[in-house]
Short mmCIF file of C-alpha atoms and ligand atoms in Angstrom, two decimals:
data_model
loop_
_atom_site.label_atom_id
_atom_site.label_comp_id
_atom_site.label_asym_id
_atom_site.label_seq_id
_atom_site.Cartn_x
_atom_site.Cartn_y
_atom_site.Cartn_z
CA UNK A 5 116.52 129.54 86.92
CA UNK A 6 112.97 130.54 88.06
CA UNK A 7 110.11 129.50 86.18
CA UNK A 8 106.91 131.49 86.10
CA UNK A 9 104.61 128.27 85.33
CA UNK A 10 101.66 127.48 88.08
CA UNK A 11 100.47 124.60 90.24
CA UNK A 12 98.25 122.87 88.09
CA UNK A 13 95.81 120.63 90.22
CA UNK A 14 97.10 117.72 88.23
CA UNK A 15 100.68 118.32 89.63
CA UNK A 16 99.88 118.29 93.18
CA UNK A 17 97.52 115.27 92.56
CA UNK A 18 100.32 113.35 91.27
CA UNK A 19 102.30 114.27 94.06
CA UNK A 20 99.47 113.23 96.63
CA UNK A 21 99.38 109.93 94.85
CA UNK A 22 103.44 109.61 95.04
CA UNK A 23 102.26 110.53 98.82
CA UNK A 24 100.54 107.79 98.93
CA UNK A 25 102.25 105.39 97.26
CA UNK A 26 105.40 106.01 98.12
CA UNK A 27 103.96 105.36 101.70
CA UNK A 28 103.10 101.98 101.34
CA UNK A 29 104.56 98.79 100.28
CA UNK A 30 103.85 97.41 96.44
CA UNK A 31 100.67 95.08 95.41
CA UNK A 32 101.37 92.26 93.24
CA UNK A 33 99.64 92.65 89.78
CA UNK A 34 97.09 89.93 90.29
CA UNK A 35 95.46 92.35 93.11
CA UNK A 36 95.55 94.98 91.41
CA UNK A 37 92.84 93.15 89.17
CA UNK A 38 90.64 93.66 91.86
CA UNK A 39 90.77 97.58 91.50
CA UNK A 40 88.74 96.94 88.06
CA UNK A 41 88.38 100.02 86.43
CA UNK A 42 89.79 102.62 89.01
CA UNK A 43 93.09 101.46 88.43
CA UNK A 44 93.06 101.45 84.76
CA UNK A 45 93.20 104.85 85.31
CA UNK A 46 95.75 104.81 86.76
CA UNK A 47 98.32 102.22 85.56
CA UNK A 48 99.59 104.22 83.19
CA UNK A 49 100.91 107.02 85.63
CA UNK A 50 102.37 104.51 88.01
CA UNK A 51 103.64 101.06 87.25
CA UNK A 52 103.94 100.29 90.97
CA UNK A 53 101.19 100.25 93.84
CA UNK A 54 102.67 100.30 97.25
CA UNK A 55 100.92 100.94 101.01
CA UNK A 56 102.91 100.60 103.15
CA UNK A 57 101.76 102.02 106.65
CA UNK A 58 98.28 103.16 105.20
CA UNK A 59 96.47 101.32 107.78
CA UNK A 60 98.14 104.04 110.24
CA UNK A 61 95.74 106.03 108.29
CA UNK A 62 92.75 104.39 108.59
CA UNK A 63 90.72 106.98 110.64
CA UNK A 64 92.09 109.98 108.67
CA UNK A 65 90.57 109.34 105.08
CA UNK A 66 87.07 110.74 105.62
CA UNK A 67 88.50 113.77 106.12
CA UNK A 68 90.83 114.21 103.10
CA UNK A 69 88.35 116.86 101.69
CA UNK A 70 91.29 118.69 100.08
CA UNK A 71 92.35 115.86 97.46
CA UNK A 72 90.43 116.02 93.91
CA UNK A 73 87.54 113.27 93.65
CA UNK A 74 89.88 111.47 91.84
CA UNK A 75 92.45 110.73 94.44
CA UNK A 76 90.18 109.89 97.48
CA UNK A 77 88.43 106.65 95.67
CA UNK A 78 92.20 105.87 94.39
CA UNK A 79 93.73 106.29 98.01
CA UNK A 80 90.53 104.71 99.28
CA UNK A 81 90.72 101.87 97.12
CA UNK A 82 94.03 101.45 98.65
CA UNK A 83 93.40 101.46 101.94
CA UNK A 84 91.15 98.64 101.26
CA UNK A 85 93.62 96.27 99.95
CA UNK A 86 96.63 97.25 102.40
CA UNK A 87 97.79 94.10 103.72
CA UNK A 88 97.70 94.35 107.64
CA UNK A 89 101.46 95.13 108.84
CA UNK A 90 103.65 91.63 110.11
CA UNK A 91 104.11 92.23 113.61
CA UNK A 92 106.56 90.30 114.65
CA UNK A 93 105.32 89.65 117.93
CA UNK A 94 102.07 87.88 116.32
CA UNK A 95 101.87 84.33 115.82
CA UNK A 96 99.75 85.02 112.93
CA UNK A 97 103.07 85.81 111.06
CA UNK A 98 102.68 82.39 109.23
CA UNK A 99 99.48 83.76 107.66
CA UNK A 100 101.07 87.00 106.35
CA UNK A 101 104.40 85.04 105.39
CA UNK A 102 102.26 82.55 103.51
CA UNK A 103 100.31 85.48 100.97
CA UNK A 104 103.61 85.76 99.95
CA UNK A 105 104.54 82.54 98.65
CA UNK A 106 103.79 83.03 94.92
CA UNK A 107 106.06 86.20 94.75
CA UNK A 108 108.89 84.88 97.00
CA UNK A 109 109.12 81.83 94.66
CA UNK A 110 110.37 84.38 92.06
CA UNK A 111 112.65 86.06 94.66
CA UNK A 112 113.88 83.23 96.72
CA UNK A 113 115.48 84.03 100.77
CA UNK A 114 118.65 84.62 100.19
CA UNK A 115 119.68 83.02 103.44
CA UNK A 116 117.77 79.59 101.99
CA UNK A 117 119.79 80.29 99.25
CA UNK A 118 122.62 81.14 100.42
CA UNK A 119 124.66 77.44 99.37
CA UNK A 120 123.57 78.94 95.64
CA UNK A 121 124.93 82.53 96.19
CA UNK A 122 128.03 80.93 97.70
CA UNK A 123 128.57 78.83 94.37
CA UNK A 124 127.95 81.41 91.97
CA UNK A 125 130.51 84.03 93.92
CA UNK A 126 133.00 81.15 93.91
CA UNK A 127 136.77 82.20 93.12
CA UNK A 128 134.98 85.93 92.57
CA UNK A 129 136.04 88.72 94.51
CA UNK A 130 133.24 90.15 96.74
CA UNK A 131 131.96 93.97 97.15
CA UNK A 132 129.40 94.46 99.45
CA UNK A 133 127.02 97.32 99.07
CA UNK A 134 124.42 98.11 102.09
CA UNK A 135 121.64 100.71 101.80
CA UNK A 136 121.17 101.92 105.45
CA UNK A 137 117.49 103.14 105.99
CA UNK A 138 115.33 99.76 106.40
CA UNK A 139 118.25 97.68 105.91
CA UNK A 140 121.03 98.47 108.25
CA UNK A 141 118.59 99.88 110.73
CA UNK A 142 114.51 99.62 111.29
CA UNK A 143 112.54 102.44 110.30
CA UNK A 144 111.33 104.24 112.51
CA UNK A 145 109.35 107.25 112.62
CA UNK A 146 111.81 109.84 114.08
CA UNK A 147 114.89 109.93 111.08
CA UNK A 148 117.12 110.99 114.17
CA UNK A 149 117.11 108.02 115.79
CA UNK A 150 117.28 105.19 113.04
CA UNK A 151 120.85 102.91 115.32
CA UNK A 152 121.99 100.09 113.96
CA UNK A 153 122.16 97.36 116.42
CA UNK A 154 125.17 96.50 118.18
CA UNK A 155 125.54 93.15 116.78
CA UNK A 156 124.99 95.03 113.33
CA UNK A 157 127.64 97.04 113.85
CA UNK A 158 130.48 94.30 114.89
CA UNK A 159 129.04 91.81 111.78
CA UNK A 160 129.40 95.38 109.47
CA UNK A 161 133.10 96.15 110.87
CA UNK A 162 133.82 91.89 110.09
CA UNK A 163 132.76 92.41 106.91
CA UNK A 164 134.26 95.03 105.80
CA UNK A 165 137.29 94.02 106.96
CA UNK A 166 136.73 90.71 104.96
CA UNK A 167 135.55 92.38 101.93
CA UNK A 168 135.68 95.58 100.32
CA UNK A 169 132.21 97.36 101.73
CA UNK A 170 130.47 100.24 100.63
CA UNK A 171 126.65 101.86 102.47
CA UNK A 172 124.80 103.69 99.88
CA UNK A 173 122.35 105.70 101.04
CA UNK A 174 120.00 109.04 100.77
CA UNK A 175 121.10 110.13 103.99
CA UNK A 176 124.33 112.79 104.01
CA UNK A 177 127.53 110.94 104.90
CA UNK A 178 128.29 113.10 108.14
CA UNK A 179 124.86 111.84 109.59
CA UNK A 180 124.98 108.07 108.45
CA UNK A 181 128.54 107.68 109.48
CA UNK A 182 127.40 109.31 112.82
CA UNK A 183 125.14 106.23 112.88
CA UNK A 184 127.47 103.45 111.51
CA UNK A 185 131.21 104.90 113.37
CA UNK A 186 133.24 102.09 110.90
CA UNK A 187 136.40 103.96 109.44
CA UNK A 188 137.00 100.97 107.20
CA UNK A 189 133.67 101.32 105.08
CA UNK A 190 133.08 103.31 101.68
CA UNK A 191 130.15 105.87 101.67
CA UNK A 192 128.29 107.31 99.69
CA UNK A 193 125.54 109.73 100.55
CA UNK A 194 123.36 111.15 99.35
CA UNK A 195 121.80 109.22 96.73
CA UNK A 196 125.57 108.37 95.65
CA UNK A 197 126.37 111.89 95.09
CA UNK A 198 128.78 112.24 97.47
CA UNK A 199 131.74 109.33 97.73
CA UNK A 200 134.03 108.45 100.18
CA UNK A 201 136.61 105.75 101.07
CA UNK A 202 137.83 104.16 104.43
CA UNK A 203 139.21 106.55 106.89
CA UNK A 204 141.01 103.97 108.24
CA UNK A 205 144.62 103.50 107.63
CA UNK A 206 145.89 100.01 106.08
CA UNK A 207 142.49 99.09 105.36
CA UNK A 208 141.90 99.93 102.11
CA UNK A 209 141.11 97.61 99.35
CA UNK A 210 141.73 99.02 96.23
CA UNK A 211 143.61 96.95 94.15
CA UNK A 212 144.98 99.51 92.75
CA UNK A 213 146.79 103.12 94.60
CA UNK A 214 145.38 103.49 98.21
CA UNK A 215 144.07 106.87 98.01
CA UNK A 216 140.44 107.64 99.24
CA UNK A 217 138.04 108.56 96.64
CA UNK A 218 136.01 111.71 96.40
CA UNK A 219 133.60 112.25 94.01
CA UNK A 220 130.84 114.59 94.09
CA UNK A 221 128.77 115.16 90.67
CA UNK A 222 126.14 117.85 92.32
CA UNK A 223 128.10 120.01 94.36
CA UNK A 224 127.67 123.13 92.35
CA UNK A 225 124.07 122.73 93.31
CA UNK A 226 125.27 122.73 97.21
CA UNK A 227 123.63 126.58 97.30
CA UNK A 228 120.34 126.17 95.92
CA UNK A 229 119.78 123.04 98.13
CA UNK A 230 120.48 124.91 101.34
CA UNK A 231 118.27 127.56 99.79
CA UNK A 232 115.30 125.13 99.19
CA UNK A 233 115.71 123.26 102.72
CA UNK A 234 114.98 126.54 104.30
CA UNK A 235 112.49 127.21 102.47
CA UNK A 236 110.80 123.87 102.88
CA UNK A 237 112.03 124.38 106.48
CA UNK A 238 109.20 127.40 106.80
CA UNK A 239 106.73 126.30 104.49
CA UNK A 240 106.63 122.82 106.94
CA UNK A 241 106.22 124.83 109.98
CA UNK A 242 102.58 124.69 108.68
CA UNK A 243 101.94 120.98 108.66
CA UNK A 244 102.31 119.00 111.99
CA UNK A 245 104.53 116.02 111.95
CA UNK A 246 106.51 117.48 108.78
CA UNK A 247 110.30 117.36 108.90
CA UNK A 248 112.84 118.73 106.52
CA UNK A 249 116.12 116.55 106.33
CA UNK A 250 119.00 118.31 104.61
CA UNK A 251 121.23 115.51 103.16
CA UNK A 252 123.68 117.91 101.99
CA UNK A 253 123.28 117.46 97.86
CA UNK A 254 119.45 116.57 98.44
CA UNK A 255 116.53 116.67 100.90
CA UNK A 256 114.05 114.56 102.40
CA UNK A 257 110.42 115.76 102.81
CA UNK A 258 109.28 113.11 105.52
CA UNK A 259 105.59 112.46 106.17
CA UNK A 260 105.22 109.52 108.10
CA UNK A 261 104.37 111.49 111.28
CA UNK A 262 102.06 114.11 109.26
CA UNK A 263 97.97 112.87 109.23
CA UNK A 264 96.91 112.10 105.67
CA UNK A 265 94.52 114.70 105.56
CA UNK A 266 97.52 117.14 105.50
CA UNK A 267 99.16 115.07 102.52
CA UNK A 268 97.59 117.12 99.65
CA UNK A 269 98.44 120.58 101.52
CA UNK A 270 102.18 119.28 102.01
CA UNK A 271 102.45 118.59 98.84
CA UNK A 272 101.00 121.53 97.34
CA UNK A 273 103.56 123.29 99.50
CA UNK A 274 106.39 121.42 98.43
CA UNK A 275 105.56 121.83 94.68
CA UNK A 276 104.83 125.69 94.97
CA UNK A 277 108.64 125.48 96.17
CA UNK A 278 109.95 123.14 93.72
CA UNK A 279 108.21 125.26 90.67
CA UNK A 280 110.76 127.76 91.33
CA UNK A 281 113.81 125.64 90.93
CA UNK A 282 113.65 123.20 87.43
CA UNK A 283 117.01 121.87 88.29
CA UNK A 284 115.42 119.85 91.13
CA UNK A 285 113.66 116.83 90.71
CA UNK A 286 111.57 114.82 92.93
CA UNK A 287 111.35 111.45 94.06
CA UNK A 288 109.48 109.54 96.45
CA UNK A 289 110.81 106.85 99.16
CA UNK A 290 108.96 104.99 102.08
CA UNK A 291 107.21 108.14 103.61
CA UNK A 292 109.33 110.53 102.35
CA UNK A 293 109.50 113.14 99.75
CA UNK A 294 113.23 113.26 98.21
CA UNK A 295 114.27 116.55 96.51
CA UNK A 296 117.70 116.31 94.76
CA UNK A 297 119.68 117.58 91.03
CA UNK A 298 118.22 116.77 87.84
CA UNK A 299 122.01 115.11 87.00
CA UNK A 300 121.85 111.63 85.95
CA UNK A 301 123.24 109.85 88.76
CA UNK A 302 121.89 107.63 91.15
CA UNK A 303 122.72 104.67 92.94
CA UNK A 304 123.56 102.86 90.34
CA UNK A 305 126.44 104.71 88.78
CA UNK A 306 127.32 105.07 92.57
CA UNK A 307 128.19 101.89 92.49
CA UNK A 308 129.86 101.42 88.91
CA UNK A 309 131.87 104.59 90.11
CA UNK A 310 132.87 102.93 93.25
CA UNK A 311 133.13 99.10 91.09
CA UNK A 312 135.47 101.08 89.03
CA UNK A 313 137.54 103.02 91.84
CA UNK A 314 138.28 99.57 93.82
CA UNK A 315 139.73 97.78 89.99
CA UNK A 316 136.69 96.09 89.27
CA UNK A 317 135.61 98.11 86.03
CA UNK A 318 136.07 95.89 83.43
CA UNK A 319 136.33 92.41 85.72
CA UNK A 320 134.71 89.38 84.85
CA UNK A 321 135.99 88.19 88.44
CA UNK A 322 134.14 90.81 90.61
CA UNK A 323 130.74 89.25 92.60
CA UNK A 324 128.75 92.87 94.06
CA UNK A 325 126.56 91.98 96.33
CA UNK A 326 123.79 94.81 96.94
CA UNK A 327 121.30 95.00 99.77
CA UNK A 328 118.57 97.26 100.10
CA UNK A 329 115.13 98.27 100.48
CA UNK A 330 114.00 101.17 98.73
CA UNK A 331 112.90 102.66 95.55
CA UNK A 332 116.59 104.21 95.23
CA UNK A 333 117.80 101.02 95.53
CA UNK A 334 116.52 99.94 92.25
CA UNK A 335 118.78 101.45 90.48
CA UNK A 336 121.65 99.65 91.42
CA UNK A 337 119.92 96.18 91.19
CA UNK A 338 119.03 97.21 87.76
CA UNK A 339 122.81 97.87 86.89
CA UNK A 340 124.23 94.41 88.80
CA UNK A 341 121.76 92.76 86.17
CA UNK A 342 122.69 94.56 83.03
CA UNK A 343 126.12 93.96 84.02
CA UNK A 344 125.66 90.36 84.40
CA UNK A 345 127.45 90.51 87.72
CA UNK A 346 126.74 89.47 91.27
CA UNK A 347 123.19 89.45 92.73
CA UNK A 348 120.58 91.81 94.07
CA UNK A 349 118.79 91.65 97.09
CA UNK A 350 115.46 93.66 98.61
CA UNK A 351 114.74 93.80 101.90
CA UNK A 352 110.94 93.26 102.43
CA UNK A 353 108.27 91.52 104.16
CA UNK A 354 105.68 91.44 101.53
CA UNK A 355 105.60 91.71 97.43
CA UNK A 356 106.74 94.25 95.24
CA UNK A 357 108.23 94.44 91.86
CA UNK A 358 111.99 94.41 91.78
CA UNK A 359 115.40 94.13 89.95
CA UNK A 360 116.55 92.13 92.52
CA UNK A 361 117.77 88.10 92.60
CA UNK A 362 116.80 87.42 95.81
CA UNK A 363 115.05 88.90 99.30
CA UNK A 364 115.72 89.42 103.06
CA UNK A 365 112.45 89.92 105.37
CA UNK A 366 114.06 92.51 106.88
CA UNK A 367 117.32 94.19 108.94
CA UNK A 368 117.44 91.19 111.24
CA UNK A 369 117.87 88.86 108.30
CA UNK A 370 120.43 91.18 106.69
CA UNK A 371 122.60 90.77 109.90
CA UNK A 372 122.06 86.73 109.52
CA UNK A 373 122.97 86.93 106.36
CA UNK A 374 126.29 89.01 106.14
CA UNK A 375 127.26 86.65 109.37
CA UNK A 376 126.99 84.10 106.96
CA UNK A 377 128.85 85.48 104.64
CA UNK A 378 131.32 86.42 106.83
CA UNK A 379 131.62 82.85 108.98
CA UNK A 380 131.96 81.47 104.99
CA UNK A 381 134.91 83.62 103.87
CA UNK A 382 136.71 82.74 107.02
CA UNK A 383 135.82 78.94 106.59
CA UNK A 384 137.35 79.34 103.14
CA UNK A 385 140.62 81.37 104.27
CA UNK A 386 141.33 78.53 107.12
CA UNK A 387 140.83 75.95 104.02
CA UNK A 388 143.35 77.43 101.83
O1 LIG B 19 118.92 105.23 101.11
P1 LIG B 19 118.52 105.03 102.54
O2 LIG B 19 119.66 104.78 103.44
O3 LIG B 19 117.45 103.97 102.66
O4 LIG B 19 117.86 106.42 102.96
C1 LIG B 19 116.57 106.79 102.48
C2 LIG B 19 115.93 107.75 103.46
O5 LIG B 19 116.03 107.10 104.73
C3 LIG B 19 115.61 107.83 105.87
O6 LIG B 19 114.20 107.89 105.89
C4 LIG B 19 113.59 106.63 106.08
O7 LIG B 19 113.98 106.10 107.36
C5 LIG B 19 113.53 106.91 108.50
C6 LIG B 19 114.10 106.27 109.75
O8 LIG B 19 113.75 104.92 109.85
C7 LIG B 19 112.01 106.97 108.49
O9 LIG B 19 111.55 107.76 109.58
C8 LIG B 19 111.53 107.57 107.16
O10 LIG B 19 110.12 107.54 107.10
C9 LIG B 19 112.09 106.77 105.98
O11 LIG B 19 111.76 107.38 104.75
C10 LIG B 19 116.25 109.19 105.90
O12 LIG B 19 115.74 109.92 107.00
C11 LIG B 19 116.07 109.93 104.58
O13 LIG B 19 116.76 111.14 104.63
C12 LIG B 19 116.67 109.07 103.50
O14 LIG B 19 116.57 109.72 102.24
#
C-alpha cells in the first residue's frame, strides 16, 4: 500500500496550479491567446483555465515566494485576466452578461429555451438529476452552512413528486440530506459512490419492484479514508482557513478561506499525505481539493446506475435532465450525450468549456427553471 517515492517539486507545482485553477472559473480559448507564450506551456497540462475568486487574491500574490518561478508568472498571468465577479447587486451586470454572448450562443438559457427542451422531452419520461453545491444552494465560504432556500426546497419536494429525482453530489449523503430534508428524493453522495432511494413510503418511482437501492462501489476503502481525513485533519492545523470535509468514501481539502500564499504549502502537505496511499486519487473542484478511490466511477455511472435502477437502462423513452455546476459534473453531461438522451445543463455566470446543452446563471435560475418544469407537467396532466 505505501509507496516510498518523494515529492518531486513538479508534483506539488501541479497541484498549486490545480489550486489555482480549480479556484477560478474557465477562460474561453480566444483569451487565452492573449497569454502568448506562457500558456503554451502550459496547455498541454491543463485543457481548461478557470479563476474563479482570484481577485479575492489580489493582495496576496507578491508574497507567494514559496511557488517555483514557473507558477507565479502562470498564476500572475491569471490574475490579470480574471473577469471581475457579477455582483448581483451592480447594475453593471449587463456589461459582464454581455462578454458572454459569444459562448452563451453555443450554450443557450435553458429557461429561453425552455419551449425547445419541452418539445424534445415530449411523450419522454423525465429524471431529474441536481448537483447540490452551486446549484441547489450558493457557495459560500463556510461548507457548513451551504441551505437551500425555502422556496428551493418546496419547488425540489414538487418535483420530485412529479418526476423521479435524484441530487448527486460530493458531499456524504447524511450531511446533504441534512441540508435538503426530502424523503422522496434519490441520493447519491459522494461523488456517486454511495446510492440511495426515497425514504418515503408510496413514493417511489421505479417502474419496476419498489425497493430502495444501495450501492456503494468504494466502501472497502471506508478505513483508509477515515485514516487520511485525520491525517489531513493535523497536517491542516498548520494552514489558516484550511478545512478537512470527510464525505464518508472521499474528502474535500477546501481552500477558499486559506490566503494564496499558503496554497503551495497546503498542497505540499496534502501530497506528502497522498504519496502514502496510491489508491487515492485527486481531483480538484471550485476551491476545493477532492481526495477519493482510484475506482472508475463517477457521476456519470452514478447516474446510468441510478437510469438503470428506476427501468430506464435500455429506454429510448427516458428524457434525464442533469443540472450542475462543477467539474464532477462533467461526467454525467458527458454520458447524457454519448447516450443520445436528454440534455445537460451548467450552472454558471461566465464561460467555460462544457458537455452540457444548455446553461443556468446560477441557483436562482435553477429554482425558475424546475418551477417551470414543474407548472408544465401539471399543465400537461390537467390536459390529458
Ligand atoms: O457535487 P457538489 O454537490 O457540488 O459538491 C462539491 C463540493 O461542494 C462543497 O464545496 C463547495 O461548496 C462550499 C459551500 O458553498 C464552498 O465553501 C466550497 O468552496 C465549494 O468547493 C462541499 O463542501 C464539498 O465537500 C463538495 O465536494
Amino acid at each position: 500500500m505505501k509507496s516510498s517515492s518523494r515529492v518531486s517539486s513538479n508534483t506539488v507545482n501541479s497541484m498549486v496550479l490545480g489550486l489555482a485553477a480549480s479556484s477560478s472559473q474557465q477562460v474561453q480559448k480566444s483569451s487565452m491567446a492573449l497569454f502568448g507564450g506562457l500558456l503554451g506551456q502550459y496547455q498541454k497540462r491543463r485543457l481548461l483555465f478557470t479563476f474563479e475568486d482570484s481577485n479575492n487574491n489580489n493582495n496576496n500574490h507578491n508574497n507567494n515566494k514559496v511557488a517555483s518561478n514557473k507558477v507565479n508568472p502562470w498564476l500572475e498571468s491569471m490574475r490579470a485576466s480574471s473577469p471581475p465577479r457579477i455582483n448581483p447587486n451592480n447594475n453593471n451586470n449587463q456589461d459582464d452578461h454581455n462578454k458572454n454572448n459569444s459562448w452563451i450562443v453555443g450554450h443557450p438559457s435553458a429557461l429561453k429555451m425552455f419551449d425547445e427542451i419541452m418539445w424534445k422531452s415530449k411523450a419522454k419520461k423525465v429524471v431529474v438529476f441536481l448537483d447540490y453545491d452551486g446549484t441547489l444552494s450558493p457557495i459560500v465560504a463556510d461548507p457548513e452552512k451551504a441551505f437551500m432556500t425555502k422556496k428551493m426546497r418546496a419547488t425540489l419536494k414538487e418535483i420530485a413528486k412529479l418526476f423521479p429525482t435524484a441530487i448527486v453530489t460530493g458531499r456524504c449523503i447524511d450531511k446533504v440530506y441534512e441540508f435538503v430534508r426530502l424523503g422522496e428524493v434519490y441520493y447519491a453522495g459522494s461523488h456517486g459512490m454511495d446510492i440511495k432511494g426515497p425514504t418515503t413510503k408510496g413514493r417511489n418511482h421505479h417502474k419496476g419492484n419498489n425497493e430502495a437501492v444501495l450501492f456503494q462501489p468504494a466502501s472497502q476503502f471506508l478505513p483508509m479514508i477515515n485514516q487520511v481525513y485525520k491525517i489531513l485533519v493535523e497536517k491542516m492545523k498548520g494552514i489558516p482557513g484550511a478545512k478537512v470535509e470527510n464525505n464518508k468514501f472521499c474528502l474535500s481539502v477546501h481552500f477558499r478561506c486559506v490566503e494564496e500564499k499558503c496554497w503551495p504549502a497546503l498542497a505540499e502537505q496534502v501530497n506528502s499525505v497522498l504519496k502514502e496511499y496510491p489508491k487515492l486519487k485527486l481531483t480538484h473542484g471550485r476551491k476545493v481539493i477532492e481526495i477519493r478511490p482510484t475506482i472508475k466511477w463517477d457521476k456519470g455511472k452514478a447516474i446510468e446506475f441510478l437510469l438503470e435502477s428506476l427501468g430506464y437502462g435500455n429506454s429510448n423513452s427516458v428524457f434525464p435532465i442533469y443540472i450542475g455546476d462543477d467539474r464532477t459534473d462533467e461526467d454525467a453531461f458527458k454520458v447524457l450525450r454519448s447516450r443520445g438522451q436528454g440534455i445537460g445543463i451548467l450552472v454558471s455566470q461566465i464561460q467555460k468549456e462544457t458537455n452540457a446543452t444548455y446553461t443556468l446563471h446560477d441557483p436562482l435560475e435553477v429554482g425558475q427553471f424546475l418551477r417551470r418544469l414543474a407548472d408544465s407537467k401539471k399543465a400537461c396532466s390537467r390536459q390529458t
